[in-house]
Short mmCIF file of C-alpha atoms (C1' of nucleotides) in Angstrom, two decimals:
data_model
loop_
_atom_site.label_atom_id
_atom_site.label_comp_id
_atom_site.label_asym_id
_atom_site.label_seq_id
_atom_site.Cartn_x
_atom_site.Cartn_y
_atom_site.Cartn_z
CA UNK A 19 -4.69 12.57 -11.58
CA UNK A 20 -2.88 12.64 -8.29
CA UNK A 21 0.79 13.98 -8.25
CA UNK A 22 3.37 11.60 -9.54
CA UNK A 23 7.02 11.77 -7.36
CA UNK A 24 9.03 11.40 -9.92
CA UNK A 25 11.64 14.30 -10.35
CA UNK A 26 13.22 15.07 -7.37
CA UNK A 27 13.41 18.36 -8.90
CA UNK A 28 9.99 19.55 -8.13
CA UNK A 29 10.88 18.60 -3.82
CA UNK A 30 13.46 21.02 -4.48
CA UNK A 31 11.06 23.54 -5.54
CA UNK A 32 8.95 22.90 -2.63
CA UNK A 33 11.73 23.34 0.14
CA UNK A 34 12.45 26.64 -1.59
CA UNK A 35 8.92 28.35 -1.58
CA UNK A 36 8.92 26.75 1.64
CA UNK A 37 11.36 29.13 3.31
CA UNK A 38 9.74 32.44 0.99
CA UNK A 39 7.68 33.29 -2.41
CA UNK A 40 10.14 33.19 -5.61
CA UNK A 41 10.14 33.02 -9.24
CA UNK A 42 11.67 29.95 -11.30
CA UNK A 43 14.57 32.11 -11.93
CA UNK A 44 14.89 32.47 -9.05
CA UNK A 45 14.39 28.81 -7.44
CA UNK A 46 17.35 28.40 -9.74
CA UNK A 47 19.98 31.24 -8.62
CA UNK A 48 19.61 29.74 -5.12
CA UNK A 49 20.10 26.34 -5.72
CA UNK A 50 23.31 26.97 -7.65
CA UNK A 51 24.76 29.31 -5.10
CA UNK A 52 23.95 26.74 -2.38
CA UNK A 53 25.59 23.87 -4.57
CA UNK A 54 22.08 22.07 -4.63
CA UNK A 55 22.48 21.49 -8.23
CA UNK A 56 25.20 18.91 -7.58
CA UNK A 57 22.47 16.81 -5.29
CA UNK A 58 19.40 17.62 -7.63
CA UNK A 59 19.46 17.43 -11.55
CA UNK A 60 18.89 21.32 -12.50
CA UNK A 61 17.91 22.61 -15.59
CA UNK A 62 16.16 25.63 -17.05
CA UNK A 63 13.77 23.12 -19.17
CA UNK A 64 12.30 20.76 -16.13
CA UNK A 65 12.64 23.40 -13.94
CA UNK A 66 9.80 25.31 -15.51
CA UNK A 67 7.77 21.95 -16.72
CA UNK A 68 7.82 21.09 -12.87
CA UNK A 69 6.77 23.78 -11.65
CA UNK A 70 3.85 24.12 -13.63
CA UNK A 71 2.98 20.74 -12.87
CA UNK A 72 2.93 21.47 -8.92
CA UNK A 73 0.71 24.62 -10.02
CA UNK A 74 -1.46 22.27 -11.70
CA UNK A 75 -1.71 19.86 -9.17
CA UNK A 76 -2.54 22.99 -6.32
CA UNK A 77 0.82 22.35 -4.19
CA UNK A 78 1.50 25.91 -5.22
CA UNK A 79 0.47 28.89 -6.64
CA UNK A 80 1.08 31.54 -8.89
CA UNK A 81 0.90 35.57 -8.26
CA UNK A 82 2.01 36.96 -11.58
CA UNK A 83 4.12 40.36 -11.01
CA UNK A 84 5.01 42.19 -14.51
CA UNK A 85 7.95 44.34 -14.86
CA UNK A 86 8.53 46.57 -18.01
CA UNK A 87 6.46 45.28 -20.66
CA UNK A 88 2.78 44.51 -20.34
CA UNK A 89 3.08 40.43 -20.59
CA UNK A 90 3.59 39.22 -16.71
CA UNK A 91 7.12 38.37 -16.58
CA UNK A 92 8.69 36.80 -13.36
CA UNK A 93 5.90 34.82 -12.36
CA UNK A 94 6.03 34.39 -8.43
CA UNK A 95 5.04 31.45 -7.27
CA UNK A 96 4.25 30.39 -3.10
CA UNK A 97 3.47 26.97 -1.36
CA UNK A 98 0.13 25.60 -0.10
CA UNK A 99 -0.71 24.13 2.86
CA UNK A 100 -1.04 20.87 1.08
CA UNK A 101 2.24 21.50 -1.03
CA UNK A 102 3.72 21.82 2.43
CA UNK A 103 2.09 18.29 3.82
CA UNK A 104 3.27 16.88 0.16
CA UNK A 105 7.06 18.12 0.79
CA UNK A 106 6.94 16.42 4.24
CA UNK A 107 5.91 13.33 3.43
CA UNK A 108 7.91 12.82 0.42
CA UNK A 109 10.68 13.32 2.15
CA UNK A 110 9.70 10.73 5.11
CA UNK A 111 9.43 8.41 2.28
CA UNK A 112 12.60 9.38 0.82
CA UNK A 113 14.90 8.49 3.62
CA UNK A 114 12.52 5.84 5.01
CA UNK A 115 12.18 3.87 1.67
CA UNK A 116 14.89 2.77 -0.35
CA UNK A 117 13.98 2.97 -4.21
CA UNK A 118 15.58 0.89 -7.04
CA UNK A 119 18.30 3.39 -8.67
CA UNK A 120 19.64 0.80 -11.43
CA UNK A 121 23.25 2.19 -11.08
CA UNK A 122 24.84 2.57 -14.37
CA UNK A 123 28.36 0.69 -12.76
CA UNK A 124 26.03 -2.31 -11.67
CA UNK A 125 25.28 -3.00 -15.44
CA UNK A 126 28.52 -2.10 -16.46
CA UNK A 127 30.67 -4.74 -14.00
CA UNK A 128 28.11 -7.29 -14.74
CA UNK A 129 28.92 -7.76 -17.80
CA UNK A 130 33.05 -7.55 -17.02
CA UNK A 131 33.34 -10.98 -18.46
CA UNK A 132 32.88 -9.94 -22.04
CA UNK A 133 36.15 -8.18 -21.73
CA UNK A 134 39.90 -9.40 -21.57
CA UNK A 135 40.66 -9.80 -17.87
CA UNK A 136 43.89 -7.63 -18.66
CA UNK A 137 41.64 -5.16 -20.17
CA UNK A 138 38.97 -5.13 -17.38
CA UNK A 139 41.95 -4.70 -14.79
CA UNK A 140 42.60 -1.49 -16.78
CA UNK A 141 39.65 -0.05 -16.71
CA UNK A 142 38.87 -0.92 -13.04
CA UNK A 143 42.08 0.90 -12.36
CA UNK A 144 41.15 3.46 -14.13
CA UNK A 145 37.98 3.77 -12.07
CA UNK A 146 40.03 3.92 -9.10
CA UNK A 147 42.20 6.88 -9.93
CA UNK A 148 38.86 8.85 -10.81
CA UNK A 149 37.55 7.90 -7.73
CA UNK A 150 40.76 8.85 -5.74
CA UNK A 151 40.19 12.48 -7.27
CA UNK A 152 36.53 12.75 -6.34
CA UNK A 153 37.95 11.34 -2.65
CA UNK A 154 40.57 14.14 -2.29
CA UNK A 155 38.53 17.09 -3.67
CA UNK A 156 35.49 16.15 -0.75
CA UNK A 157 37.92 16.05 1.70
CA UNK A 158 38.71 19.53 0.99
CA UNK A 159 35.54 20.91 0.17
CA UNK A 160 34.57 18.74 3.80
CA UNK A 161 37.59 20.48 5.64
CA UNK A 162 36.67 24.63 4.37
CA UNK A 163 32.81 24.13 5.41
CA UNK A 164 34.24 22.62 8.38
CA UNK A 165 36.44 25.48 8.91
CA UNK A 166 33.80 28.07 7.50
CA UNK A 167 31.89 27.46 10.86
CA UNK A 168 28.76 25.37 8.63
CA UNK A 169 27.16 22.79 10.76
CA UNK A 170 27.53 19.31 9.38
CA UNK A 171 23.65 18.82 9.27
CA UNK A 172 24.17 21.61 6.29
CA UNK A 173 26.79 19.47 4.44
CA UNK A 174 25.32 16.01 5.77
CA UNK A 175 24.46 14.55 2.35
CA UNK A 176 28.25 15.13 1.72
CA UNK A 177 29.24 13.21 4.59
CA UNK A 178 26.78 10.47 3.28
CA UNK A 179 28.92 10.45 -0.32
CA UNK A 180 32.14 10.12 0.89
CA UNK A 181 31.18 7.35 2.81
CA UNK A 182 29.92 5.76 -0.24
CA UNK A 183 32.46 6.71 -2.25
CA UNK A 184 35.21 5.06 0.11
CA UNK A 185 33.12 1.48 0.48
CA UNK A 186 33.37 1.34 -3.79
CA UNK A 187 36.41 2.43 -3.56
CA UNK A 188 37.35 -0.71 -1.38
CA UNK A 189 35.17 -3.49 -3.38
CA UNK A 190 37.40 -1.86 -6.41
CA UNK A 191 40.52 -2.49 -5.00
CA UNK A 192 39.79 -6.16 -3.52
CA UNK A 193 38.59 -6.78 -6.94
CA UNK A 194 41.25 -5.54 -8.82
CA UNK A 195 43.23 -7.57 -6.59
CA UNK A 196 41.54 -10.98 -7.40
CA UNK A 197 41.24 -10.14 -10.90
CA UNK A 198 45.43 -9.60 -10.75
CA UNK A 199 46.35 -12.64 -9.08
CA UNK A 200 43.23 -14.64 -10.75
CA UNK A 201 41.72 -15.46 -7.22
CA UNK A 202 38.19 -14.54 -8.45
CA UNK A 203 35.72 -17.17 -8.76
CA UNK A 204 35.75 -18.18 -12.24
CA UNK A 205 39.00 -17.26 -13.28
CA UNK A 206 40.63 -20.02 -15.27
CA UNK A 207 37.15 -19.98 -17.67
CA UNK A 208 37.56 -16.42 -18.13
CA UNK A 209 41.28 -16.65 -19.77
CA UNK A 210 40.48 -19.43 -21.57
CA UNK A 211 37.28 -17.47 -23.47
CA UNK A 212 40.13 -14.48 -24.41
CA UNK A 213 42.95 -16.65 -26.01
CA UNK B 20 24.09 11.41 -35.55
CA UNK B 21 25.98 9.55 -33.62
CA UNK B 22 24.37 6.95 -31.02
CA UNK B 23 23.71 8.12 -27.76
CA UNK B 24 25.22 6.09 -24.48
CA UNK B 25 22.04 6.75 -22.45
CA UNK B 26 19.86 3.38 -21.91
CA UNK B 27 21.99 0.83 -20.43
CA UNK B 28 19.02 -1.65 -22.26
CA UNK B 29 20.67 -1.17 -25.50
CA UNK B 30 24.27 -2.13 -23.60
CA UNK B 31 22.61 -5.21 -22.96
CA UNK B 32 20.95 -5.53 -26.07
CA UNK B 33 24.38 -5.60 -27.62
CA UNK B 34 25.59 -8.12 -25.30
CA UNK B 35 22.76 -10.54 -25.88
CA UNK B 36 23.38 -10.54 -30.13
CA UNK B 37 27.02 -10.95 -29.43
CA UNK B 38 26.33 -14.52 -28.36
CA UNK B 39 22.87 -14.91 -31.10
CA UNK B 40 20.97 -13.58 -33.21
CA UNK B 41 17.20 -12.90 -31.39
CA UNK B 42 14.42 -11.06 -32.21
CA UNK B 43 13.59 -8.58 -29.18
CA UNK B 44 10.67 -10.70 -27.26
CA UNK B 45 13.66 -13.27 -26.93
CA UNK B 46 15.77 -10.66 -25.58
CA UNK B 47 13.49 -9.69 -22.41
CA UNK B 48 13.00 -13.32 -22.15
CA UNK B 49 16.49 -14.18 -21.85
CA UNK B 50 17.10 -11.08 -19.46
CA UNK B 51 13.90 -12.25 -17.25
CA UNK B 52 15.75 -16.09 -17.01
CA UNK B 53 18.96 -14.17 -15.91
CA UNK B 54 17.59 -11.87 -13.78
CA UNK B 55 19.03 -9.57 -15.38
CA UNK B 56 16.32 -7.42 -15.33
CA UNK B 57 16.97 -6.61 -11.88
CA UNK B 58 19.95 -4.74 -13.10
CA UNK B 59 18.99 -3.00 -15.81
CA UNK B 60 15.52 -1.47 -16.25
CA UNK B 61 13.58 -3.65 -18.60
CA UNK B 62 10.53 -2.67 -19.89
CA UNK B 63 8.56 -3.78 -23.48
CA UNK B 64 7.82 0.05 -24.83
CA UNK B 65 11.81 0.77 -23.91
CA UNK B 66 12.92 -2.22 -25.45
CA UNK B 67 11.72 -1.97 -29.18
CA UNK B 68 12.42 1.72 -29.22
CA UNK B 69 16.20 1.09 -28.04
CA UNK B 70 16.50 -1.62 -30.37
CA UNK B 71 15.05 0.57 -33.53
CA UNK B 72 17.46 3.22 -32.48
CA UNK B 73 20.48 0.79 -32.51
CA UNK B 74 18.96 -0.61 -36.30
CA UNK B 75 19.25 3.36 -37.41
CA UNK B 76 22.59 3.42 -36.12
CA UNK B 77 23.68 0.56 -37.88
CA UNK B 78 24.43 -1.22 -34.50
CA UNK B 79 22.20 -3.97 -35.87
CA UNK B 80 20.75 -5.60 -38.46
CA UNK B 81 17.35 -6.91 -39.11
CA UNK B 82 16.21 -10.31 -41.10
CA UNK B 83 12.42 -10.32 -41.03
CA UNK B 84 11.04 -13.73 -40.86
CA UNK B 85 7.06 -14.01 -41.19
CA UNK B 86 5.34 -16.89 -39.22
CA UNK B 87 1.42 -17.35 -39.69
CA UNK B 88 0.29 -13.66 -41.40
CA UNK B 89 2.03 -12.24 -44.12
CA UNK B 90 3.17 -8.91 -41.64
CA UNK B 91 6.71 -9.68 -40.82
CA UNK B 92 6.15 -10.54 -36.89
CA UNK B 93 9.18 -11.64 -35.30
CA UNK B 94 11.98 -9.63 -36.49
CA UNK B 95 15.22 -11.16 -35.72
CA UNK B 96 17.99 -9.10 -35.01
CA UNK B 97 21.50 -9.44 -35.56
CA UNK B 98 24.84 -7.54 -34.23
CA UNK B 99 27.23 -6.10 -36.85
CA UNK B 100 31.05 -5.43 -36.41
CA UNK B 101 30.53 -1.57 -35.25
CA UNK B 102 27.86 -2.94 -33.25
CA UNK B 103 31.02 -5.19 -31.34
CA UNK B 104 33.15 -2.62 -31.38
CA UNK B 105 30.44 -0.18 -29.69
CA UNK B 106 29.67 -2.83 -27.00
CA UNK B 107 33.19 -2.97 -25.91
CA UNK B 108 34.01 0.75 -26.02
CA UNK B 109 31.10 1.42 -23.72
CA UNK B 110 31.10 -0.93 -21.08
CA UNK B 111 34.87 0.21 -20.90
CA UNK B 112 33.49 3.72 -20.17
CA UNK B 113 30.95 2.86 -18.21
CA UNK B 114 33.64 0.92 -15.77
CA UNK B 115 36.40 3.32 -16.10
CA UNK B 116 34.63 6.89 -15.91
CA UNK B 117 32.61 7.09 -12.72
CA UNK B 118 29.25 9.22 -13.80
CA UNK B 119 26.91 11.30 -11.42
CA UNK B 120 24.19 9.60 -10.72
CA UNK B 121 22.00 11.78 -8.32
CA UNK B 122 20.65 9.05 -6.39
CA UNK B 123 17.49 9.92 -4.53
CA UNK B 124 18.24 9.46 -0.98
CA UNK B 125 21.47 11.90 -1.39
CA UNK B 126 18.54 14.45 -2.65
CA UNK B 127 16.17 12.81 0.97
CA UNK B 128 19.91 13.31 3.38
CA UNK B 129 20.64 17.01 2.35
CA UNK B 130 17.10 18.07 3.53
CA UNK B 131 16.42 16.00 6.61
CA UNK B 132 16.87 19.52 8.68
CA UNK B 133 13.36 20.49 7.36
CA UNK B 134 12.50 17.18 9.48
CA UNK B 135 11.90 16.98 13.30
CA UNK B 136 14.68 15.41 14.58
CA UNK B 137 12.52 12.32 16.07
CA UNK B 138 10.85 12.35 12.66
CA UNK B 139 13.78 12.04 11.35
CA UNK B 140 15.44 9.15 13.80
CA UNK B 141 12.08 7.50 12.75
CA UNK B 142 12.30 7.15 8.52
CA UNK B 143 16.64 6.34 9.24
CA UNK B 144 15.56 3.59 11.47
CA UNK B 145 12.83 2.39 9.21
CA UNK B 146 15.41 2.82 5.83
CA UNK B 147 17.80 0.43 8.29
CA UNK B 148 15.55 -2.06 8.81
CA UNK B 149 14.62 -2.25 4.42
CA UNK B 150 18.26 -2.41 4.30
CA UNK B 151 18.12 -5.17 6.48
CA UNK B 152 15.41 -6.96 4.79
CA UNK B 153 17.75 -6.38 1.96
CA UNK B 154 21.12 -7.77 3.10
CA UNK B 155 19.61 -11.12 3.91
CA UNK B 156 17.21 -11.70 0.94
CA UNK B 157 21.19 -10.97 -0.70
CA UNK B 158 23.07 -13.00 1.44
CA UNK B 159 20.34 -16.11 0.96
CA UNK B 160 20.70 -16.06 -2.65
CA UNK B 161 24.82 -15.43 -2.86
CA UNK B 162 24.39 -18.60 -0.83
CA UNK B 163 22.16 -20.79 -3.12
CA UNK B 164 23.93 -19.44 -6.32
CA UNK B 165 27.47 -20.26 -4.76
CA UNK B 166 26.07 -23.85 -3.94
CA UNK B 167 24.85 -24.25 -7.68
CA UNK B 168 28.25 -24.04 -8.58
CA UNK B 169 28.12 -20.74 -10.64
CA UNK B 170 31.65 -19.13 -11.10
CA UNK B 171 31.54 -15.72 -8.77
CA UNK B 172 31.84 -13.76 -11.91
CA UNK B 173 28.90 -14.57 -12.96
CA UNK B 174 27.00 -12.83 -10.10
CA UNK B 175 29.96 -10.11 -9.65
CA UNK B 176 27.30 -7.49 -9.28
CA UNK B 177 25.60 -8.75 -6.53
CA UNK B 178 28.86 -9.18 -4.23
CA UNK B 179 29.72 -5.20 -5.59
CA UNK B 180 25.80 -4.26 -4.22
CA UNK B 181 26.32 -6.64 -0.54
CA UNK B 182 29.32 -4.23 -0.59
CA UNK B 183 27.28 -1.17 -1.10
CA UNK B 184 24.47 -1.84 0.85
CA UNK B 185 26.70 -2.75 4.06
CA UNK B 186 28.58 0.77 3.69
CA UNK B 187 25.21 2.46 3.32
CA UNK B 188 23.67 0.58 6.37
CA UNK B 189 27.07 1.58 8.61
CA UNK B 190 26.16 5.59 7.67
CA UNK B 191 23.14 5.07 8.49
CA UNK B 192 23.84 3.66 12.23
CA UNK B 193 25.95 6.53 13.00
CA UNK B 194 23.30 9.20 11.81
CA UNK B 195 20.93 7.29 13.83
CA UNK B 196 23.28 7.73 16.73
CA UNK B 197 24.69 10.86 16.56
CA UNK B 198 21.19 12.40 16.16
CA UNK B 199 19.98 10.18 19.01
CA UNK B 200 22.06 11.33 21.31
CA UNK B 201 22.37 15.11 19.72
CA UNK B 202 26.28 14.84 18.71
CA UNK B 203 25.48 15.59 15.28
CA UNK B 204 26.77 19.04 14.14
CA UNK B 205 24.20 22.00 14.37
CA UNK B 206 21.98 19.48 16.49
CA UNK B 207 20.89 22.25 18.75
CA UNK B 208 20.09 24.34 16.11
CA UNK B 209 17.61 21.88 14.61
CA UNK B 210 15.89 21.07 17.74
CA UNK B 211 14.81 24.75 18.11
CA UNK B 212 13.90 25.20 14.84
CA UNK B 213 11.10 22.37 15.72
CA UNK B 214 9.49 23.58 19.27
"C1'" DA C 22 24.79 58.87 -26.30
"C1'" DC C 23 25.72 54.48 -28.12
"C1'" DC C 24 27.29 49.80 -28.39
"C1'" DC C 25 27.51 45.13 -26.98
"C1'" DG C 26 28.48 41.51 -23.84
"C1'" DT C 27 26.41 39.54 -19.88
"C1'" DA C 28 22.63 38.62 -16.72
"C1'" DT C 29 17.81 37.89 -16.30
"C1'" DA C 30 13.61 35.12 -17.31
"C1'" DT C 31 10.96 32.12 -19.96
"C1'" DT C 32 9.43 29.34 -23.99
"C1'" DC C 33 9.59 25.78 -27.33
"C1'" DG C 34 10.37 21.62 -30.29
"C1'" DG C 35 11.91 17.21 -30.21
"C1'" DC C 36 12.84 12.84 -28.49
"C1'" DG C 37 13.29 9.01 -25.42
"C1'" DC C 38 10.71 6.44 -22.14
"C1'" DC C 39 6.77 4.09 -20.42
"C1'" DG C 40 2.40 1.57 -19.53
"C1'" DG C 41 -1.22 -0.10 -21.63
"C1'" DA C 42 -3.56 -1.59 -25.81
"C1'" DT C 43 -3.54 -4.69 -29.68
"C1'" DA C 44 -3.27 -9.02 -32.32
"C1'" DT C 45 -2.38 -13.65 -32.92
"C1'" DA C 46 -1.10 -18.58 -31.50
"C1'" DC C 47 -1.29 -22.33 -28.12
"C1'" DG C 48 -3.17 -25.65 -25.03
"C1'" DG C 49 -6.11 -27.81 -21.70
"C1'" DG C 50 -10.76 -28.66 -19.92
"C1'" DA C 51 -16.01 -29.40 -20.61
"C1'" DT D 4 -15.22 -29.05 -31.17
"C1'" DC D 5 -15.50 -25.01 -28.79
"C1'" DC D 6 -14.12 -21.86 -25.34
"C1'" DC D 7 -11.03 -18.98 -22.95
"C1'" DG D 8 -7.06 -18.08 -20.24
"C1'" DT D 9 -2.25 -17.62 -21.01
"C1'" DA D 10 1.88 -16.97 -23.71
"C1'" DT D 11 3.85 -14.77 -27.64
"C1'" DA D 12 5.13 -10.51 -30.11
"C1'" DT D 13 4.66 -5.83 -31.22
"C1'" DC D 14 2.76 -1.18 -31.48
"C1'" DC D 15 1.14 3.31 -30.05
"C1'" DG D 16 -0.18 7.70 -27.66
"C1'" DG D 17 1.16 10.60 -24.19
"C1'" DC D 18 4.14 12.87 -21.23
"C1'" DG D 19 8.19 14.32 -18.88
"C1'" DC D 20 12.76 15.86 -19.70
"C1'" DC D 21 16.27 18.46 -21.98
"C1'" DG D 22 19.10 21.73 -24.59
"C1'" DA D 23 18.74 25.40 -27.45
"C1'" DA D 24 16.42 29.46 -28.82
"C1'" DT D 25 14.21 33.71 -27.66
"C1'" DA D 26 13.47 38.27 -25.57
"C1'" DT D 27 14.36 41.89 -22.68
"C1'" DA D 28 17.10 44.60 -19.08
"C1'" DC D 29 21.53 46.12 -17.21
"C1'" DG D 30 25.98 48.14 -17.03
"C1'" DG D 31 30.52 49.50 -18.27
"C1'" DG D 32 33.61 51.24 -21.73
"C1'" DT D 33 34.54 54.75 -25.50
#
DNA sequence: ACCCGTATATTCGGCGCCGGATATACGGGA
DNA sequence: TCCCGTATATCCGGCGCCGAATATACGGGT
């Protein structure tokens, strides 16, 4: 069986042992201090599942180093040449082609007819104001690596989010608007089905 | 236990027996005929396990009803009055409390610096023409379903993703620029690293 | 010297998800 | 009537993911 691209966990993994040899552990530390974990799903569990799944699949390998007891603890692991063609082209394919994500909002606002509209203007506010947090505490975070010297191709993805984060925020607030003042398509029906 | 919010399919489960009872071939049916599907991941192994787990949790209710063997095959399903009440609560929350998502490409952006920056000019340009592809396959069918004289609400989703994908398209441009033409922070940087 | 909380490093059991396999009914053509 | 492709309806085995459990080392306080 050929290497499945599933968790982006395991291209993590790969950029790591790209730069130098490390242990899961390890992989882990490093992510964290770099704030990786906030881009890439981390936890102890897949961490160690994927890994042995590259080792399995040869895009690494595995130079076991034991420290105080016998058993070979801190297993070291270090990229292949074909781990490093399959990190490079899963990335090319990453950026190049856009995947299905199934956002959980998408379900959720599809279905914003089955609630009142006075209750749906709620919670769409609602969504706004957590939104407005997430918008000021980027900025910040944007403005001290900024200041800390960090080029923005180190904090890019960050760039990417806010941007994101401002275009929902504006479908939100149109939305909300139309919803208020019962401009959105389908309005009258919608009252009627809540009396 | 309590039921777990993780598969949006049992969200629209619920929302399906809150108009009829249906046993769960129906229910993918139904979805299919809605397109629904394309907004919530709908698959036949997923489905029966989501709607067992929503039986256990007393979500649901079964009434077995045989047709030509004497195994009970089509099991129609019911929604009960905590079922209602569950269907509401969580497609408040899932409106109202934004929820990290890790999308993929945000995982592609952060490491486009491992890249060459052609390389990388390349994949953007290719995601920006997908998107493209995208936008008008969109566009052609907010068209045709405004001309069939379905309420906006009813395809609220799709005029929230237009929104998305236009914002995501925009970023996209200006990467594509700025590393075009090197204005990207740490651009010199990242050409050296690639010589 | 001893204790114990924290950091280090990995393992494990369970469970949800998925794709494919299974089984039966239906309907149209030779 | 018989055949077989398609539609109907569900089940099942495997596997990836996750959180909790495990085990050992380290270090500072008394």
């Amino acid at each position: 069986m050929t290497f499945k691209r599933t968790n982006p966990l395991a291209l993590a993994v790969l950029a790591l042992l790209a730069e130098r040899p490390m242990h899961p552990y390890e992989m882990a530390q490093t992510m964290r201090e770099r704030h990786q974990e906030e881009v890439i799903k981390l936890n102890y569990g897949s961490l160690y599942t994927v890994v042995e799944s590259l080792h399995k699949h040869e895009l690494i390998t595995a130079s076991a180093t034991q420290k105080a007891g016998n058993r070979p603890e801190r297993t070291v692991y270090a990229i292949t040449d074909t781990g490093t063609a399959e990190l490079h082209d899963w990335l090319r394919e990453l950026i190049a082609v856009p995947a299905r994500e199934y956002p959980r909002f998408e379900a959720g606002i599809s279905m914003v007819g089955l609630l009142p509209p006075h209750d749906a203007l709620t919670v769409v506010e609602q969504r706004v104001d957590a939104l407005d947090q997430q918008l000021t505490a980027l900025a910040v975070l944007l403005e001290k690596l900024a200041g800390m010297g960090l080029p923005q191709l180190a904090w890019i993805e960050l760039d990417y989010r806010l941007a994101m984060l401002r275009a929902e925020r504006g479908w939100l607030t149109w939305f909300a608007a139309a919803t208020r003042d019962g401009t959105v398509g389908g309005y009258p029906d919608w009252e009627d089905r809540h009396r």
